[in-house]
């Protein structure tokens, strides 16, 4: 399995508080992604990174920010958590561009976030 | 932007071959088709990827017709442990997953 560690694995927080989720990889892959997974919506891309300090928005980026100061770490921040952000968050990595052309995505085991 | 459509659910029995079809009418010339498997409380796991015709690995085969508007994941002789959600992903733009197909394998 690809070396991807997400932390924390579970978190409960209150509405309005800031939350940061961390993804750490040991594969030295260039691309990193944050997805959220909700019943009835499948997996939706929040943000992705194509290099250190290089990031772009996905389809559901509102309310989220990301940072990547090192190749191995990709942080997802909820500046002011809301109940609609209760979800399971997955980090993924790929060696090449956007998971295609021989560069499939490899996922972590997720962070379950509950906003009360 | 390519959008994928899969059946929501399928049932099968142990030992049978299972075929899951995904339609992707707007696939672009350079897009690859990738399939993932997801068990509860785990992240999706890469199964197989292809561009055209047929690809086979140790766990599955992927059939892609010439027009590439659909693809079929074939799982030979499924077992109970193959019960999972299967996602078809066409890499186009922002890597949007479809809803996935829940496969239930019965004894």
GROMACS .gro file of C-alpha atoms in nm:
model
  223
    1UNK     CA    1   0.000   0.000   0.000
    2UNK     CA    2   0.110   0.354  -0.074
    3UNK     CA    3   0.256   0.533   0.227
    4UNK     CA    4  -0.022   0.776   0.311
    5UNK     CA    5  -0.109   0.875   0.664
    6UNK     CA    6  -0.405   1.091   0.752
    7UNK     CA    7  -0.440   1.253   1.092
    8UNK     CA    8  -0.644   1.262   1.296
    9UNK     CA    9  -0.853   0.956   1.204
   10UNK     CA   10  -1.154   1.086   1.395
   11UNK     CA   11  -1.242   1.433   1.516
   12UNK     CA   12  -1.544   1.595   1.674
   13UNK     CA   13  -1.556   1.971   1.678
   14UNK     CA   14  -1.803   2.250   1.733
   15UNK     CA   15  -1.954   2.481   1.476
   16UNK     CA   16  -1.741   2.787   1.416
   17UNK     CA   17  -1.410   2.640   1.525
   18UNK     CA   18  -1.114   2.604   1.289
   19UNK     CA   19  -1.004   2.253   1.198
   20UNK     CA   20  -0.692   2.130   1.017
   21UNK     CA   21  -0.655   1.785   0.871
   22UNK     CA   22  -0.316   1.653   0.773
   23UNK     CA   23  -0.207   1.420   0.497
   24UNK     CA   24   0.147   1.286   0.498
   25UNK     CA   25   0.300   1.077   0.220
   26UNK     CA   26   0.627   0.890   0.197
   27UNK     CA   27   0.611   0.822  -0.180
   28UNK     CA   28   0.750   1.157  -0.298
   29UNK     CA   29   0.456   1.190  -0.539
   30UNK     CA   30   0.400   1.528  -0.694
   31UNK     CA   31   0.020   1.535  -0.687
   32UNK     CA   32  -0.192   1.534  -0.374
   33UNK     CA   33  -0.570   1.564  -0.338
   34UNK     CA   34  -0.839   1.614  -0.079
   35UNK     CA   35  -1.179   1.452  -0.129
   36UNK     CA   36  -1.487   1.437   0.086
   37UNK     CA   37  -1.730   1.147   0.080
   38UNK     CA   38  -2.094   1.176   0.178
   39UNK     CA   39  -2.389   0.939   0.135
   40UNK     CA   40  -2.562   1.008  -0.194
   41UNK     CA   41  -2.277   1.221  -0.327
   42UNK     CA   42  -1.992   0.980  -0.364
   43UNK     CA   43  -1.642   1.125  -0.369
   44UNK     CA   44  -1.606   1.496  -0.442
   45UNK     CA   45  -1.279   1.676  -0.499
   46UNK     CA   46  -1.215   1.969  -0.265
   47UNK     CA   47  -0.866   2.088  -0.361
   48UNK     CA   48  -0.558   1.941  -0.513
   49UNK     CA   49  -0.189   2.024  -0.533
   50UNK     CA   50   0.049   1.978  -0.824
   51UNK     CA   51   0.363   2.075  -0.635
   52UNK     CA   52   0.494   2.261  -0.335
   53UNK     CA   53   0.293   2.581  -0.294
   54UNK     CA   54   0.092   2.497  -0.610
   55UNK     CA   55  -0.275   2.425  -0.549
   56UNK     CA   56  -0.605   2.446  -0.731
   57UNK     CA   57  -0.973   2.421  -0.649
   58UNK     CA   58  -1.193   2.120  -0.700
   59UNK     CA   59  -1.568   2.101  -0.734
   60UNK     CA   60  -1.655   2.171  -0.367
   61UNK     CA   61  -1.385   2.411  -0.246
   62UNK     CA   62  -1.601   2.672  -0.069
   63UNK     CA   63  -1.523   2.685   0.302
   64UNK     CA   64  -1.193   2.502   0.265
   65UNK     CA   65  -0.834   2.610   0.219
   66UNK     CA   66  -0.520   2.405   0.165
   67UNK     CA   67  -0.148   2.445   0.199
   68UNK     CA   68   0.151   2.248   0.084
   69UNK     CA   69   0.485   2.373   0.214
   70UNK     CA   70   0.663   2.039   0.170
   71UNK     CA   71   0.627   1.763  -0.086
   72UNK     CA   72   0.517   1.514   0.177
   73UNK     CA   73   0.251   1.718   0.357
   74UNK     CA   74  -0.085   1.852   0.237
   75UNK     CA   75  -0.305   2.030   0.489
   76UNK     CA   76  -0.678   2.090   0.463
   77UNK     CA   77  -0.821   2.368   0.678
   78UNK     CA   78  -1.179   2.445   0.761
   79UNK     CA   79  -1.156   2.806   0.875
   80UNK     CA   80  -1.491   2.799   1.055
   81UNK     CA   81  -1.645   2.455   1.060
   82UNK     CA   82  -2.013   2.412   0.981
   83UNK     CA   83  -2.242   2.112   1.023
   84UNK     CA   84  -2.253   2.070   0.644
   85UNK     CA   85  -1.884   1.988   0.657
   86UNK     CA   86  -1.948   1.677   0.862
   87UNK     CA   87  -1.806   1.411   0.634
   88UNK     CA   88  -1.532   1.158   0.575
   89UNK     CA   89  -1.227   1.322   0.423
   90UNK     CA   90  -0.984   1.129   0.207
   91UNK     CA   91  -0.640   1.229   0.096
   92UNK     CA   92  -0.501   1.083  -0.226
   93UNK     CA   93  -0.173   1.100  -0.411
   94UNK     CA   94  -0.058   1.029  -0.763
   95UNK     CA   95   0.279   1.028  -0.929
   96UNK     CA   96   0.170   1.191  -1.250
   97UNK     CA   97  -0.090   1.439  -1.357
   98UNK     CA   98  -0.441   1.412  -1.224
   99UNK     CA   99  -0.440   1.037  -1.178
  100UNK     CA  100  -0.441   0.939  -1.542
  101UNK     CA  101  -0.206   0.798  -1.801
  102UNK     CA  102  -0.061   0.533  -1.579
  103UNK     CA  103  -0.075   0.740  -1.262
  104UNK     CA  104  -0.372   0.616  -1.062
  105UNK     CA  105  -0.473   0.771  -0.734
  106UNK     CA  106  -0.373   0.607  -0.407
  107UNK     CA  107  -0.593   0.692  -0.111
  108UNK     CA  108  -0.543   0.717   0.261
  109UNK     CA  109  -0.787   0.561   0.504
  110UNK     CA  110  -0.974   0.880   0.574
  111UNK     CA  111  -1.059   1.118   0.856
  112UNK     CA  112  -1.409   1.110   0.997
  113UNK     CA  113  -1.504   1.464   1.096
  114UNK     CA  114  -1.817   1.549   1.292
  115UNK     CA  115  -1.918   1.911   1.340
  116UNK     CA  116  -2.175   1.958   1.615
  117UNK     CA  117  -1.609   1.744  -1.860
  118UNK     CA  118  -1.661   1.370  -1.874
  119UNK     CA  119  -1.938   1.239  -1.651
  120UNK     CA  120  -1.970   0.872  -1.569
  121UNK     CA  121  -2.286   0.669  -1.517
  122UNK     CA  122  -2.291   0.331  -1.345
  123UNK     CA  123  -2.564   0.108  -1.204
  124UNK     CA  124  -2.628   0.191  -0.841
  125UNK     CA  125  -2.619  -0.170  -0.725
  126UNK     CA  126  -2.569  -0.528  -0.840
  127UNK     CA  127  -2.609  -0.868  -0.679
  128UNK     CA  128  -2.412  -1.181  -0.758
  129UNK     CA  129  -2.327  -1.521  -0.613
  130UNK     CA  130  -1.994  -1.665  -0.522
  131UNK     CA  131  -1.807  -1.815  -0.815
  132UNK     CA  132  -1.988  -1.613  -1.079
  133UNK     CA  133  -1.833  -1.364  -1.318
  134UNK     CA  134  -1.949  -1.008  -1.261
  135UNK     CA  135  -1.949  -0.737  -1.524
  136UNK     CA  136  -2.002  -0.374  -1.427
  137UNK     CA  137  -2.049  -0.126  -1.708
  138UNK     CA  138  -1.976   0.244  -1.693
  139UNK     CA  139  -2.086   0.491  -1.957
  140UNK     CA  140  -1.877   0.798  -2.030
  141UNK     CA  141  -2.019   0.962  -2.341
  142UNK     CA  142  -1.803   1.275  -2.329
  143UNK     CA  143  -1.469   1.107  -2.284
  144UNK     CA  144  -1.182   1.307  -2.432
  145UNK     CA  145  -0.920   1.170  -2.666
  146UNK     CA  146  -0.647   1.154  -2.404
  147UNK     CA  147  -0.858   1.034  -2.111
  148UNK     CA  148  -0.782   0.708  -1.937
  149UNK     CA  149  -1.046   0.497  -1.764
  150UNK     CA  150  -0.971   0.381  -1.414
  151UNK     CA  151  -1.161   0.159  -1.174
  152UNK     CA  152  -1.143   0.162  -0.797
  153UNK     CA  153  -1.277  -0.062  -0.522
  154UNK     CA  154  -1.384   0.065  -0.181
  155UNK     CA  155  -1.459  -0.130   0.135
  156UNK     CA  156  -1.637   0.029   0.432
  157UNK     CA  157  -1.416   0.256   0.644
  158UNK     CA  158  -1.135   0.246   0.390
  159UNK     CA  159  -1.020   0.465   0.105
  160UNK     CA  160  -1.076   0.355  -0.255
  161UNK     CA  161  -0.819   0.115  -0.392
  162UNK     CA  162  -0.694   0.113  -0.751
  163UNK     CA  163  -0.798  -0.197  -0.947
  164UNK     CA  164  -0.724  -0.143  -1.314
  165UNK     CA  165  -0.672   0.124  -1.576
  166UNK     CA  166  -0.704   0.125  -1.953
  167UNK     CA  167  -0.722   0.340  -2.262
  168UNK     CA  168  -0.865   0.111  -2.529
  169UNK     CA  169  -0.943  -0.254  -2.614
  170UNK     CA  170  -0.869  -0.490  -2.326
  171UNK     CA  171  -0.651  -0.480  -2.019
  172UNK     CA  172  -0.609  -0.769  -1.775
  173UNK     CA  173  -0.431  -0.797  -1.444
  174UNK     CA  174  -0.435  -1.047  -1.161
  175UNK     CA  175  -0.770  -0.933  -1.023
  176UNK     CA  176  -0.980  -0.801  -1.312
  177UNK     CA  177  -1.020  -0.729  -1.680
  178UNK     CA  178  -1.125  -0.405  -1.840
  179UNK     CA  179  -1.299  -0.399  -2.176
  180UNK     CA  180  -1.320  -0.077  -2.374
  181UNK     CA  181  -1.497  -0.068  -2.712
  182UNK     CA  182  -1.358   0.126  -3.005
  183UNK     CA  183  -1.578   0.431  -2.950
  184UNK     CA  184  -1.465   0.443  -2.582
  185UNK     CA  185  -1.804   0.570  -2.469
  186UNK     CA  186  -1.833   0.292  -2.217
  187UNK     CA  187  -1.616   0.044  -2.035
  188UNK     CA  188  -1.681  -0.283  -1.854
  189UNK     CA  189  -1.504  -0.407  -1.547
  190UNK     CA  190  -1.504  -0.786  -1.531
  191UNK     CA  191  -1.442  -0.969  -1.204
  192UNK     CA  192  -1.391  -1.343  -1.257
  193UNK     CA  193  -1.532  -1.589  -1.003
  194UNK     CA  194  -1.623  -1.342  -0.732
  195UNK     CA  195  -1.608  -1.428  -0.364
  196UNK     CA  196  -1.777  -1.280  -0.057
  197UNK     CA  197  -1.472  -1.057  -0.008
  198UNK     CA  198  -1.546  -0.882  -0.337
  199UNK     CA  199  -1.852  -0.720  -0.180
  200UNK     CA  200  -1.766  -0.351  -0.210
  201UNK     CA  201  -1.841  -0.031  -0.397
  202UNK     CA  202  -1.680  -0.003  -0.740
  203UNK     CA  203  -1.608   0.334  -0.897
  204UNK     CA  204  -1.538   0.415  -1.257
  205UNK     CA  205  -1.327   0.726  -1.305
  206UNK     CA  206  -1.257   0.903  -1.628
  207UNK     CA  207  -0.966   1.137  -1.585
  208UNK     CA  208  -1.093   1.455  -1.736
  209UNK     CA  209  -1.039   1.794  -1.586
  210UNK     CA  210  -1.093   1.768  -1.215
  211UNK     CA  211  -1.109   1.394  -1.147
  212UNK     CA  212  -1.477   1.363  -1.069
  213UNK     CA  213  -1.596   1.027  -0.941
  214UNK     CA  214  -1.938   0.891  -1.018
  215UNK     CA  215  -2.177   0.746  -0.762
  216UNK     CA  216  -2.025   0.401  -0.776
  217UNK     CA  217  -2.181   0.055  -0.797
  218UNK     CA  218  -2.245  -0.140  -0.479
  219UNK     CA  219  -2.174  -0.505  -0.550
  220UNK     CA  220  -2.323  -0.756  -0.308
  221UNK     CA  221  -2.186  -1.107  -0.340
  222UNK     CA  222  -2.405  -1.373  -0.181
  223UNK     CA  223  -2.305  -1.724  -0.073
   0.00000   0.00000   0.00000
